[in-house]
Amino acid sequence: MNKEYILIAFTENQIGVLNRITTCYLRRKINIESLKVSESSIKGISMFVISSYTSLETITKITKHVSNFVEVLEVSYYDSNDLITQEIALYKVASDMFSGSERVDTILNQFGARMVELTPKYIVIEKTGTREEIEATRDKLDQSGNLIEFTRSGSVVLHRKSIDKILNNLIQNK
Amino acid sequence: MANTKKVKGAEALLLSLIAEGADIIFGYPGGQVIPVYDSLYDYSTRIRHILTRHEQGAVHAAQGFARATGKVGVCLATSGPGATNFITGIADAMLDSTPIVCITGQVPAAMLGSDAFQEADMVSMTTPITKWNFQVTSASEIPGAIAKAFYIARSGRPGPVVIDITKNAQIEEAEFSYEPCTYLRSYLPTPIIDHSAIDSAIDMINSAAKPLLIIGQGIKLSNAEQELILFAERGNLPIASTLMGISAVPNNHPLFIGNLGMHGNVAANRMTQDSDLIIAIGMRFSDRITGDVKSYAPNAKIIHIDIDLAELGKNLRVDLPIKADAKEAIQLLTEGIKHVERADWFTFASDMDAEEKREVTDNCGDPKGEYISMAQVVQQLAIAEESNAIIVTDVGQNQMFSALYSRFNHTRSFITSGGLGTMGYGLPAAIGAKVGVPEREVVAIMGDGGFQMNIQELGTIMQENLGLKMIVLNNSFLGMVRQWQELFFDARYSFTNLANPDFVAIAKAYNINAAQVSSPAELNKALEELVNAEGSYLLEIRVMAQENIFPMVPAGASLSKLIYK
C-alpha cells in the first residue's frame, strides 16, 4: 500500500550527493513530493528531508541503497506520525479581498496567518502549519478568486526523539 | 609525511597512480588529456600505457585486468565522446562489482557548462552507475581524489569510480605529496558481524538435511576460496555457483555440484528447489539465478551473507540476513560447523548429474555429426588446456556454453559480463586479463556477433604483441536471440542472421596467426594448434547454425520448469 514516507539522510556536505540520492527515486519512477536540503545542527553535515508516496518495501530498499553511498552518514525513513512536520507557505492575494467590511486582522486570524507585505495591488501573507492546513488555506483563497501566487517551503521536520544525538554518537564511533 | 615537491597536475596524477601500485593503464588520447599524455611520455618506464583502439576497449580491458588480478583496473580517456565511450564499461563494472578507476579529461574549469567543444557532463551521467565519482578542477586536489578513488573502488563491495579532471588542473602546478586513503568517516566498508546471527546460522546448517551452499563472486572478491572449501568440507555441504562465482571452486572438487540459474546445471537447480536450507554467500539472487522468485526454493530457509546491506532482502525474502565480508563470515561459521553425512542428498546430486548427461549432454550437438557443436568446442578446449586457462567470454550462447562446459583448477579464471550482459566485452576484457597475468594462458571465446562489436581491438593485440588466444564460434547468427526467437517467437528470425567477413583474413591483416575449422574431425587438431601457438592466435570455428543451449529455465519461469530440449 502506498503512503507518505519521509526519508531523512545526514550526509557530508559535498557536491553531487543530492544528485546521487535523487537517482534512487528516479530509477524506480517515484515522484518526490517535497525535498529540503540544508545544513544540520552539525557544521559540514547536510540534512536531507525527502517526502514521497510509495510502499514500505520500496522505501526500505531506497533507504538501504542510500545508506550505501560513500558520503551518507545516516539514513532512515519515517512515517509522518514519527515526525513533527511543519511547512511555511506564502500566499499573494489581491488587495480587493480586504476592501470589504471585514478587518484585515480578522481575516488573517481566521487563516492563522500574518501579513508580510502590503501594496495597493496585492498583499503577501505567511502561514506556518502542516501540509493539510496549508493546502486548506490555499483552497479557500483560491475559491474566493483572490489567490494570485502561492509557494510552499517543503517539510521542515524534527524527530520526536533526538536525531542529532544519534548522529553525534555515530560520528564519534566512526 | 611524504616529502612535497611542486609538479604539474598531470604529473601528480601519474605519481599518484604509481603510489597506488597502478603501473598499467589502458587508454586513448584526446584533446583534453594531452597534458596527461605529455607526462606519460616521461614516465614510460614506470607506467605501462596500453593504447586501445576505442575507449570502450580501454574500460573493458581495465575490467578484465581487475577480474584476473584482483587489483584495481585503470583506464584513461579524453572528455566528451572519449568519456561517454566508457559508459557501457562503467555500468558493467557497477553490476559486476569490478574495481576500476576511470580517469576522464574535462574542458577547463572556466568553460564548464558552456557547451564547450567535447564537453560532456560526465559526473552527472555516471552518478547512477558509479560507486563514487568526483570532478577535479585544481591540481592540488589530484592526489587526494586519486587516493580516495582507489580506496573506494577496492574496499567493501568493489565498484567503478570516475575521476573527471579539467584541463587546467592537469596543467597547473601544485605541491605534491601522497597519502593513501584508509578511512572516511561516512563510509564503513567492512561490516561488523552480528555474532548471534552467525550462531543461528551454524544451528540451522548443522540441523539441515538438504543444505545447499550457493556461492557468488563475493568469494573471489574477499579472497575466501580456501576458507570456503574448508568450511564446505567440514560441514559436508554441496556447493553450487552463480555465473559470477565460476572458478572460485575447482570443478573437480567432490562437493562442487555445478552452476545455477537460467543455463545452469540440472543438479544445482533441482537441488535448489528440493533444499531445506540455502546458504548464499557473496551473491545477489539475480533474476537469472532465481527464475520466478515466488516459487524459488519453496522448501528452504534462506541464509544470505553479503557485504552489501542493500542486497539483503532486495530480491527475495531471506530468513537470516547477515551483513558481512564473506571470508570473515565463513571463518566464523567454520568454527561451529559439524560434519553431517547426508548420503541421500549427495545421491540426489549424482542422480541429477546422470539425468543431465542422459537428457542434455549426450544429445547436444549435431545428430548427423556433420557440424561442430559449441558444446563440443568448449569441452575439448577444457581438455586441451587441462583446465588451467583463463576463459574470457563474450555474451550470448558462447558465454553460456563456456560457463556450462569449461573446467577450472584455479580461481579468477572465468571472466564474463554477468550483470549487464555486454556484447563486445570479451575481446577487450581478455586483453586486460592477459596484460594482468601474462604468465597464464588466456582464451577469449566469442560469437561472431560480439567479436565484431569490438573487433578493432585486434590492433591493440598486434601492437602489444600479447599472446592472446581467441576463438570465434561462428554460426552466422546472433545465437542467443535466435534461440529465443525459435523457442518463444515461432522461429521468426528477425534480424539475427549475419553476413560475416573472412575473420581469418582480418586476423592475418593484423599480423595475428589464424585458422578456420569446420569439420568435427579436425576440431581437436585445430584446438591443439591454438593451445600450442606461440604468440596470439585466432581460431574461427564454423559451428552448426542453429544449436540451442540447454538446460534452460525460460525467463520468469520457476526453476522447477527446467527444459532439456
XYZ file of C-alpha atoms in Angstrom:
739
model
C 0.000 0.000 0.000
C 1.394 3.407 -0.924
C 1.566 6.126 1.678
C 3.747 9.076 2.533
C 7.222 8.208 3.750
C 9.803 10.741 4.749
C 13.424 9.841 4.249
C 15.902 11.721 6.384
C 19.560 11.477 5.493
C 22.614 13.079 7.043
C 25.488 13.378 4.622
C 28.814 15.048 4.141
C 28.184 18.455 2.608
C 29.703 17.557 -0.753
C 28.829 18.278 -4.330
C 26.892 15.554 -6.165
C 25.274 13.913 -3.137
C 21.849 15.369 -3.898
C 22.026 14.064 -7.461
C 23.091 10.615 -6.257
C 20.246 10.369 -3.756
C 17.556 11.507 -6.187
C 18.657 8.865 -8.724
C 17.383 6.236 -6.260
C 13.880 7.665 -6.691
C 14.191 8.383 -10.399
C 15.252 4.856 -11.365
C 12.192 3.440 -9.612
C 9.950 6.095 -11.176
C 8.904 7.575 -7.863
C 7.923 11.213 -7.763
C 9.443 13.291 -4.981
C 6.677 15.318 -3.337
C 8.991 17.614 -1.453
C 12.689 17.840 -0.832
C 14.666 20.018 1.523
C 18.441 20.084 1.932
C 20.155 22.281 4.456
C 22.968 22.207 6.955
C 22.133 20.152 10.022
C 22.879 21.247 13.568
C 26.434 19.945 12.968
C 28.643 22.060 10.717
C 29.632 20.385 7.440
C 26.831 17.830 7.601
C 23.793 18.243 5.402
C 20.318 17.081 6.286
C 18.059 15.797 3.532
C 14.315 15.536 4.039
C 12.576 13.821 1.146
C 8.906 13.055 1.059
C 7.362 10.620 -1.384
C 4.345 8.351 -1.743
C 5.473 4.774 -2.063
C 5.275 1.315 -0.498
C 7.024 0.136 2.646
C 9.016 -2.354 0.584
C 10.239 0.317 -1.819
C 11.157 2.885 0.823
C 13.074 0.162 2.679
C 15.059 -0.603 -0.480
C 15.655 3.076 -1.209
C 16.902 3.613 2.335
C 19.349 0.706 2.102
C 20.506 1.937 -1.292
C 21.082 5.460 0.022
C 22.910 4.101 3.070
C 25.496 2.605 0.699
C 26.569 5.947 -0.708
C 30.041 6.942 0.336
C 29.051 10.364 1.702
C 25.994 9.213 3.666
C 26.450 9.107 7.439
C 22.992 8.065 8.497
C 19.673 7.490 6.785
C 16.250 6.326 7.923
C 12.700 6.559 6.731
C 9.765 7.690 8.776
C 6.076 7.588 8.796
C 4.643 11.117 9.005
C 3.430 10.263 12.559
C 7.017 9.842 13.742
C 7.882 13.424 12.969
C 6.889 16.936 13.851
C 6.393 18.335 10.393
C 5.685 21.938 9.501
C 5.787 23.923 6.320
C 5.820 27.613 5.636
C 3.690 28.970 2.820
C 3.445 32.411 1.246
C 0.211 33.474 -0.450
C -0.035 36.512 -2.694
C -3.625 37.668 -2.704
C -5.431 40.576 -4.388
C -5.848 43.672 -2.207
C -9.537 43.642 -3.204
C -10.020 40.823 -0.742
C -9.613 43.281 2.087
C -11.728 46.074 0.618
C -14.973 44.801 2.171
C -16.314 45.458 5.638
C -14.155 42.819 7.349
C -10.982 43.993 9.043
C -7.658 42.627 7.769
C -6.782 41.214 11.188
C -9.982 39.208 11.313
C -9.215 37.530 8.017
C -5.628 36.832 8.961
C -6.689 35.376 12.303
C -9.184 33.212 10.549
C -6.373 31.693 8.466
C -3.813 31.658 11.258
C -1.566 33.778 9.049
C 0.378 37.023 9.266
C 0.974 39.795 6.783
C 4.453 40.055 5.218
C 3.969 42.748 2.569
C 1.248 45.170 1.739
C 0.950 47.071 -1.576
C -2.014 48.744 -3.248
C -2.333 45.794 -5.672
C -1.578 42.778 -3.536
C -0.926 41.529 -0.045
C 1.503 38.710 0.840
C 0.516 36.620 3.828
C 2.534 33.914 5.515
C 1.300 30.824 7.259
C 3.062 28.016 9.122
C 1.343 24.695 9.547
C 1.000 21.137 8.455
C 0.710 20.442 4.769
C -3.033 19.836 5.197
C -3.523 23.219 6.918
C -1.535 24.993 4.265
C -3.452 23.308 1.473
C -6.798 24.083 3.142
C -5.946 27.790 3.254
C -4.809 27.649 -0.332
C -8.118 26.086 -1.398
C -10.156 28.707 0.467
C -8.212 31.593 -1.049
C -8.380 30.016 -4.464
C -12.135 29.531 -4.250
C -12.578 33.180 -3.257
C -10.819 34.093 -6.507
C -8.193 36.194 -4.758
C -5.118 33.934 -4.874
C -2.526 35.292 -7.304
C 0.536 33.252 -6.365
C 1.425 30.578 -3.838
C 4.607 28.954 -2.636
C 5.474 26.295 -0.045
C 8.739 25.555 1.725
C 8.567 21.787 1.771
C 8.684 19.927 5.063
C 10.770 21.197 7.923
C 10.926 18.300 10.366
C 12.121 17.332 13.781
C 12.053 13.791 15.048
C 10.174 13.267 18.258
C 13.317 11.537 19.521
C 16.622 13.370 19.228
C 18.237 12.516 15.883
C 21.228 14.785 16.428
C 22.257 12.774 19.460
C 22.261 9.622 17.326
C 24.267 11.499 14.723
C 26.824 12.775 17.223
C 27.358 9.256 18.544
C 27.720 7.988 15.033
C 30.411 10.473 14.165
C 32.309 9.743 17.373
C 32.106 5.991 16.809
C 33.347 6.169 13.230
C 54.645 12.517 5.957
C 55.872 12.245 2.387
C 58.165 14.915 1.028
C 56.470 17.540 -1.067
C 57.561 18.893 -4.415
C 55.928 21.122 -6.974
C 54.674 19.329 -10.092
C 52.056 19.785 -12.795
C 48.668 18.225 -12.168
C 49.239 15.704 -14.959
C 52.432 14.523 -13.310
C 50.727 14.489 -9.910
C 48.159 12.120 -11.419
C 50.867 9.724 -12.632
C 52.765 9.877 -9.338
C 49.516 9.142 -7.514
C 48.832 6.128 -9.742
C 52.362 4.841 -9.130
C 51.865 5.319 -5.392
C 48.747 3.121 -5.641
C 50.705 0.447 -7.485
C 48.750 1.101 -10.675
C 51.595 0.836 -13.155
C 49.439 -0.404 -16.041
C 46.747 1.769 -17.599
C 44.553 1.340 -20.642
C 43.726 4.475 -22.523
C 43.134 6.580 -25.585
C 44.365 10.159 -26.026
C 42.372 13.227 -26.968
C 42.345 16.994 -26.687
C 41.526 17.362 -23.010
C 44.027 14.763 -21.751
C 47.033 15.772 -23.861
C 48.799 17.126 -20.743
C 48.482 13.703 -19.084
C 49.791 12.008 -22.215
C 52.634 14.511 -22.331
C 53.630 13.468 -18.810
C 53.214 9.790 -19.697
C 55.894 10.351 -22.341
C 58.345 10.984 -19.485
C 57.030 8.140 -17.322
C 57.010 5.366 -19.905
C 59.487 3.322 -17.850
C 57.330 3.498 -14.716
C 53.835 3.275 -16.183
C 52.881 0.939 -18.988
C 50.176 2.585 -21.063
C 48.289 0.320 -23.415
C 46.751 2.101 -26.339
C 43.437 0.514 -27.212
C 41.553 1.236 -30.408
C 38.405 2.564 -28.747
C 37.655 3.872 -25.263
C 35.154 1.033 -24.749
C 38.084 -1.306 -25.332
C 40.069 0.508 -22.641
C 37.369 0.300 -19.986
C 36.631 -3.385 -20.640
C 40.373 -4.112 -20.613
C 40.613 -2.412 -17.213
C 37.737 -4.641 -16.066
C 39.404 -7.796 -17.389
C 42.648 -6.750 -15.702
C 40.864 -6.237 -12.388
C 38.970 -9.521 -12.598
C 42.091 -11.544 -13.407
C 44.441 -9.882 -10.905
C 42.215 -8.693 -8.060
C 43.850 -5.269 -8.404
C 42.141 -2.025 -9.378
C 41.993 -1.558 -13.171
C 42.704 1.900 -14.534
C 41.578 3.478 -17.788
C 42.081 6.929 -19.229
C 40.150 8.853 -21.876
C 39.550 12.345 -23.047
C 36.433 14.414 -22.369
C 33.158 14.258 -24.292
C 32.968 11.276 -26.650
C 36.042 9.641 -25.114
C 34.415 9.762 -21.705
C 30.962 8.697 -22.890
C 32.512 5.699 -24.630
C 33.425 4.494 -21.139
C 29.817 4.413 -20.023
C 28.962 0.835 -21.014
C 32.014 -0.465 -19.201
C 31.275 1.596 -16.112
C 27.700 0.274 -15.952
C 29.074 -3.228 -16.467
C 31.604 -2.811 -13.646
C 28.874 -1.463 -11.363
C 26.679 -4.537 -11.820
C 29.609 -6.950 -11.603
C 31.327 -5.227 -8.637
C 34.551 -4.731 -10.560
C 37.061 -2.308 -9.054
C 38.115 0.173 -11.726
C 39.168 3.805 -11.679
C 38.206 5.650 -14.852
C 40.035 8.909 -15.426
C 38.496 11.287 -17.912
C 39.680 14.630 -19.161
C 37.342 17.580 -18.997
C 37.216 21.056 -20.521
C 38.951 23.784 -18.492
C 37.081 24.702 -15.303
C 36.373 28.181 -16.605
C 34.483 26.685 -19.563
C 32.343 24.164 -17.619
C 28.700 24.483 -18.518
C 29.401 26.468 -21.687
C 28.823 23.591 -24.133
C 32.500 23.844 -24.975
C 33.960 21.584 -27.660
C 33.934 17.981 -26.370
C 32.234 18.900 -23.118
C 30.016 16.196 -21.615
C 28.729 16.257 -18.048
C 30.436 13.039 -17.050
C 29.759 13.371 -13.323
C 26.003 13.652 -13.800
C 25.927 10.926 -16.411
C 27.828 8.409 -14.334
C 26.217 9.084 -10.955
C 23.814 6.115 -11.044
C 26.465 3.731 -12.418
C 29.418 4.530 -10.185
C 30.228 3.691 -6.618
C 31.697 7.182 -6.411
C 32.639 9.972 -8.785
C 34.344 13.294 -8.478
C 35.347 16.225 -10.631
C 38.784 17.683 -10.036
C 39.154 21.351 -11.011
C 42.517 22.207 -9.478
C 45.867 20.419 -9.450
C 46.105 20.397 -5.660
C 43.016 18.125 -5.434
C 44.516 15.360 -7.583
C 46.451 13.233 -5.045
C 43.558 13.289 -2.570
C 40.995 12.406 -5.220
C 43.063 9.504 -6.567
C 43.723 8.169 -3.063
C 40.012 8.238 -2.299
C 39.158 6.724 -5.683
C 41.352 3.665 -5.129
C 40.217 3.197 -1.549
C 36.549 3.309 -2.537
C 36.938 1.219 -5.713
C 38.597 -1.721 -3.960
C 37.119 -1.721 -0.450
C 33.771 -3.095 0.694
C 31.768 -4.207 -2.303
C 34.121 -3.095 -5.078
C 32.930 -0.942 -7.946
C 33.766 1.676 -10.534
C 34.923 5.198 -9.693
C 35.122 8.064 -12.165
C 37.568 10.939 -11.690
C 36.924 13.760 -14.157
C 39.893 16.147 -14.368
C 39.569 19.549 -16.008
C 42.375 20.512 -18.355
C 43.527 23.458 -16.270
C 44.019 21.102 -13.308
C 46.330 18.968 -15.450
C 48.469 21.963 -16.455
C 48.630 23.953 -13.203
C 51.394 23.246 -10.749
C 50.822 22.280 -7.143
C 52.771 20.855 -4.237
C 52.688 17.068 -4.444
C 52.632 14.662 -1.558
C 50.763 11.389 -1.400
C 48.835 9.958 1.500
C 46.847 6.780 0.798
C 43.231 6.957 1.934
C 42.360 4.410 4.606
C 39.360 5.939 6.312
C 36.321 8.069 5.561
C 34.001 8.804 8.443
C 30.874 8.350 6.324
C 31.983 5.048 4.758
C 32.349 1.795 6.631
C 33.413 -0.806 4.051
C 33.979 -3.699 6.447
C 30.804 -4.579 8.310
C 30.782 -5.511 11.948
C 29.429 -9.060 12.089
C 26.467 -9.902 14.256
C 27.797 -12.944 16.127
C 24.375 -14.052 17.276
C 23.356 -14.321 13.619
C 26.410 -16.474 12.958
C 25.386 -18.731 15.858
C 21.874 -19.033 14.447
C 23.312 -19.843 11.035
C 25.503 -22.574 12.500
C 22.500 -24.159 14.214
C 20.456 -24.004 11.025
C 23.242 -25.564 8.962
C 24.014 -28.311 11.457
C 20.398 -29.365 11.592
C 19.688 -29.170 7.854
C 19.089 -32.396 5.962
C 19.412 -30.877 2.492
C 21.606 -27.795 2.725
C 22.928 -26.117 -0.399
C 25.816 -23.690 -0.361
C 25.406 -21.095 -3.105
C 28.446 -19.004 -3.888
C 28.918 -15.898 -5.973
C 31.741 -13.618 -6.967
C 31.957 -12.377 -3.379
C 34.091 -15.430 -2.632
C 36.711 -14.247 -5.125
C 36.390 -10.606 -4.116
C 37.139 -11.383 -0.481
C 39.821 -13.977 -1.342
C 37.827 -16.586 0.555
C 38.321 -19.551 -1.794
C 40.385 -21.672 0.618
C 38.208 -20.809 3.601
C 35.087 -21.687 1.631
C 36.396 -25.127 0.720
C 37.453 -25.817 4.293
C 34.001 -24.774 5.501
C 32.156 -26.908 2.938
C 34.381 -29.909 3.629
C 33.965 -29.644 7.363
C 30.188 -29.417 7.103
C 29.900 -31.783 4.133
C 27.937 -29.176 2.181
C 27.323 -29.323 -1.577
C 28.454 -26.166 -3.394
C 26.725 -24.570 -6.371
C 27.987 -21.457 -8.133
C 26.414 -18.464 -9.807
C 27.771 -17.384 -13.190
C 29.977 -14.832 -11.443
C 31.222 -17.359 -8.920
C 32.528 -19.825 -11.510
C 36.134 -20.931 -10.907
C 36.148 -19.959 -7.216
C 35.876 -23.693 -6.510
C 37.630 -26.173 -8.834
C 35.134 -28.126 -10.937
C 36.656 -31.402 -9.846
C 36.075 -30.782 -6.146
C 33.805 -33.597 -4.911
C 31.433 -31.159 -3.197
C 31.001 -28.961 -6.279
C 27.703 -29.777 -7.951
C 27.655 -27.174 -10.734
C 26.255 -23.852 -11.832
C 22.931 -22.264 -11.017
C 20.354 -20.386 -12.958
C 18.898 -19.964 -16.397
C 21.502 -22.152 -18.116
C 22.830 -23.811 -15.010
C 23.248 -27.480 -14.286
C 20.305 -29.743 -13.541
C 21.665 -30.777 -10.139
C 22.205 -27.203 -8.939
C 18.736 -26.043 -9.941
C 16.871 -29.167 -8.822
C 18.699 -29.169 -5.511
C 17.755 -25.517 -5.001
C 14.101 -26.489 -5.380
C 14.477 -29.519 -3.101
C 16.767 -27.999 -0.479
C 15.694 -27.259 3.096
C 18.418 -24.669 3.648
C 20.120 -22.326 1.201
C 23.327 -20.722 2.452
C 24.068 -17.975 -0.066
C 27.402 -16.199 0.198
C 28.600 -13.237 -1.852
C 25.841 -13.388 -4.415
C 22.773 -11.265 -5.101
C 19.904 -13.541 -6.161
C 19.766 -12.049 -9.659
C 16.684 -12.896 -11.719
C 18.916 -15.084 -13.922
C 19.685 -17.186 -10.838
C 16.271 -17.348 -9.185
C 13.816 -17.519 -12.063
C 10.378 -16.816 -10.605
C 11.122 -15.689 -7.035
C 7.724 -16.775 -5.701
C 8.457 -20.399 -6.464
C 12.178 -20.211 -5.706
C 13.451 -22.815 -3.236
C 9.961 -23.457 -1.844
C 11.101 -25.788 0.938
C 14.163 -23.902 2.029
C 15.035 -21.418 4.685
C 17.497 -18.911 3.275
C 20.628 -17.564 4.921
C 22.057 -14.713 2.886
C 25.546 -13.437 3.639
C 26.640 -10.361 1.727
C 28.812 -7.329 2.348
C 26.202 -5.067 0.775
C 23.248 -4.328 3.031
C 21.134 -3.276 0.047
C 21.348 -6.825 -1.354
C 19.875 -8.426 1.760
C 16.190 -8.929 1.118
C 16.318 -6.984 -2.163
C 15.065 -9.700 -4.477
C 13.519 -12.267 -2.175
C 12.579 -12.885 1.410
C 15.540 -14.027 3.463
C 15.177 -15.855 6.772
C 18.564 -14.901 8.119
C 20.361 -11.939 6.515
C 23.975 -11.442 7.604
C 25.862 -8.355 6.559
C 29.448 -9.486 6.442
C 32.611 -9.888 4.469
C 32.467 -13.395 3.006
C 35.823 -14.529 4.304
C 35.218 -13.365 7.849
C 31.737 -14.890 7.968
C 32.955 -18.210 6.560
C 35.771 -18.413 9.118
C 33.303 -17.834 11.953
C 30.819 -20.363 10.553
C 33.551 -22.967 10.174
C 34.290 -22.893 13.899
C 30.852 -24.220 14.732
C 30.068 -26.441 11.810
C 29.618 -30.180 12.232
C 30.078 -32.959 9.719
C 26.704 -34.430 8.772
C 26.557 -37.453 6.447
C 23.599 -36.586 4.141
C 24.205 -39.566 1.833
C 20.747 -39.316 0.216
C 21.306 -35.672 -0.610
C 24.547 -36.425 -2.430
C 22.925 -39.365 -4.195
C 20.277 -36.955 -5.424
C 23.084 -34.735 -6.786
C 24.659 -37.580 -8.723
C 21.259 -38.760 -9.977
C 20.616 -35.283 -11.313
C 24.032 -35.223 -12.951
C 23.219 -38.508 -14.635
C 19.907 -37.071 -15.769
C 21.646 -34.049 -17.277
C 24.145 -36.274 -19.058
C 21.398 -38.528 -20.398
C 18.892 -35.821 -21.328
C 21.154 -32.987 -22.429
C 24.889 -33.539 -22.718
C 24.739 -36.814 -24.642
C 22.284 -35.345 -27.123
C 23.840 -31.995 -27.727
C 25.447 -31.098 -30.972
C 24.715 -32.131 -34.496
C 22.944 -35.517 -34.593
C 24.478 -36.267 -38.018
C 27.932 -35.246 -36.839
C 28.476 -33.001 -39.860
C 28.877 -29.781 -37.960
C 30.848 -28.773 -34.926
C 28.835 -28.077 -31.781
C 29.703 -25.164 -29.479
C 29.397 -27.523 -26.525
C 31.991 -29.803 -28.079
C 34.388 -26.876 -28.646
C 34.274 -25.757 -25.028
C 34.592 -29.316 -23.703
C 37.557 -30.088 -25.954
C 39.221 -26.786 -25.135
C 38.964 -27.513 -21.407
C 40.719 -30.840 -22.044
C 43.361 -29.275 -24.295
C 44.086 -26.542 -21.738
C 43.967 -29.077 -18.883
C 41.513 -26.772 -17.063
C 44.297 -24.268 -16.419
C 43.400 -21.425 -18.800
C 41.598 -18.205 -18.031
C 38.448 -18.223 -20.131
C 37.052 -14.828 -21.070
C 33.697 -14.912 -22.775
C 31.547 -12.576 -24.737
C 27.785 -12.592 -24.198
C 25.183 -14.978 -25.520
C 25.336 -18.677 -26.333
C 29.148 -18.579 -26.415
C 29.034 -17.391 -22.811
C 26.554 -19.978 -21.599
C 28.313 -22.895 -23.320
C 31.587 -21.640 -21.830
C 30.023 -21.436 -18.368
C 28.493 -24.888 -18.608
C 31.364 -26.866 -20.134
C 34.577 -25.080 -19.140
C 36.604 -26.659 -16.345
C 38.775 -24.780 -13.895
C 41.536 -25.610 -11.470
C 42.210 -22.020 -10.397
C 40.148 -19.122 -9.124
C 39.651 -15.875 -11.092
C 39.730 -17.920 -14.288
C 36.264 -17.222 -15.672
C 35.759 -13.638 -16.780
C 32.408 -12.688 -18.196
C 29.915 -9.847 -18.264
C 27.379 -11.291 -15.845
C 25.059 -8.492 -14.794
C 24.950 -6.137 -17.735
C 25.420 -8.791 -20.424
C 27.593 -6.567 -22.568
C 28.234 -7.892 -26.064
C 31.681 -6.780 -27.163
C 33.095 -7.324 -23.672
C 35.058 -10.482 -24.436
C 37.930 -9.349 -26.649
C 38.979 -6.236 -24.693
C 38.423 -7.936 -21.304
C 40.682 -10.778 -22.466
C 43.334 -8.207 -23.415
C 43.150 -6.793 -19.891
C 43.353 -10.243 -18.327
C 46.384 -11.220 -20.436
C 48.136 -7.964 -19.585
C 47.393 -8.560 -15.905
C 48.547 -12.183 -15.756
C 50.839 -12.643 -18.786
C 52.189 -15.899 -17.363
C 48.788 -17.560 -17.718
C 47.078 -18.795 -20.850
C 44.093 -16.580 -21.664
C 41.473 -17.660 -24.190
C 38.685 -15.367 -25.381
C 35.612 -17.287 -26.510
C 33.306 -15.141 -28.593
C 30.458 -15.362 -31.003
C 30.605 -13.819 -34.444
C 28.287 -11.032 -33.268
C 30.126 -9.947 -30.121
C 33.546 -10.306 -31.724
C 32.552 -7.689 -34.286
C 31.404 -5.266 -31.596
C 34.996 -4.578 -30.543
C 36.925 -6.233 -33.370
C 39.111 -3.125 -33.645
C 40.970 -4.292 -30.535
C 42.860 -6.770 -32.726
C 45.018 -3.691 -33.318
C 45.851 -3.490 -29.620
C 46.735 -7.187 -29.567
C 49.020 -6.670 -32.545
C 50.754 -3.587 -31.173
C 51.300 -5.049 -27.696
C 52.253 -8.494 -29.006
C 50.077 -10.002 -26.322
C 49.966 -13.725 -26.975
C 46.211 -13.884 -26.575
C 44.235 -16.877 -27.823
C 40.904 -16.185 -29.484
C 38.098 -18.464 -30.547
C 35.258 -17.160 -32.677
C 32.267 -19.508 -32.632
C 30.817 -18.550 -35.963
C 27.248 -19.631 -36.672
C 26.363 -16.524 -38.688
C 23.647 -15.821 -36.146
C 23.132 -13.774 -33.036
C 22.684 -17.189 -31.477
C 21.020 -16.482 -28.158
C 18.420 -14.139 -29.609
C 17.858 -16.640 -32.399
C 17.296 -19.364 -29.782
C 14.683 -17.217 -28.028
C 13.066 -16.468 -31.369
C 12.924 -20.200 -32.055
C 11.515 -21.106 -28.643
C 9.261 -18.154 -27.878
C 8.606 -16.273 -31.138
C 7.631 -19.015 -33.618
C 11.088 -19.157 -35.187
C 10.642 -15.743 -36.739
C 14.324 -14.907 -37.105
C 14.013 -11.183 -37.223
C 17.392 -9.580 -37.927
C 19.516 -12.199 -36.228
C 21.429 -13.612 -39.164
C 24.756 -12.071 -40.023
C 26.673 -11.937 -43.270
C 30.215 -12.157 -41.989
C 33.612 -11.183 -43.324
C 36.577 -13.532 -43.604
C 37.700 -13.498 -39.941
C 40.932 -15.347 -40.697
C 41.883 -12.754 -43.293
C 41.062 -9.975 -40.852
C 43.244 -11.504 -38.145
C 46.063 -12.005 -40.615
C 45.741 -8.385 -41.714
C 46.561 -7.563 -38.088
C 49.555 -9.897 -38.271
C 47.827 -12.398 -35.977
C 48.124 -16.085 -36.819
C 44.741 -17.530 -37.612
C 42.991 -20.611 -38.897
C 39.498 -21.814 -39.610
C 37.972 -25.180 -38.860
C 34.558 -26.526 -39.750
C 34.862 -30.299 -39.625
C 34.285 -32.099 -36.300
C 37.081 -34.493 -37.187
C 39.577 -31.637 -37.359
C 38.451 -29.807 -34.245
C 40.882 -31.366 -31.797
C 43.865 -30.742 -34.004
C 42.777 -27.149 -34.549
C 42.435 -26.606 -30.799
C 45.831 -28.187 -30.167
C 47.333 -25.707 -32.623
C 45.650 -22.863 -30.776
C 46.926 -24.086 -27.406
C 50.461 -24.639 -28.680
C 50.665 -21.427 -30.696
C 53.436 -19.028 -29.747
C 52.008 -15.552 -29.643
C 48.470 -14.510 -30.433
C 46.250 -16.854 -32.381
C 42.709 -16.682 -33.654
C 40.711 -19.790 -34.441
C 37.466 -19.296 -36.301
C 35.260 -22.305 -35.722
C 32.339 -22.732 -38.062
C 29.717 -24.259 -35.831
C 26.256 -25.588 -36.558
C 23.961 -22.707 -37.410
C 21.038 -23.450 -35.096
C 22.346 -25.035 -31.922
C 20.488 -24.349 -28.678
C 21.901 -24.142 -25.203
C 20.178 -26.390 -22.675
C 19.259 -26.947 -19.885
C 17.236 -23.762 -19.796
C 14.858 -22.082 -17.411
C 12.704 -19.764 -19.530
C 12.830 -16.128 -18.362
C 10.480 -15.557 -15.421
C 9.633 -19.251 -15.025
C 10.173 -21.323 -11.913
C 13.458 -23.200 -11.597
C 11.298 -26.319 -11.458
C 10.305 -25.694 -15.092
C 13.715 -26.640 -16.390
C 13.663 -27.595 -20.068
C 16.082 -30.034 -21.661
C 15.383 -29.515 -25.341
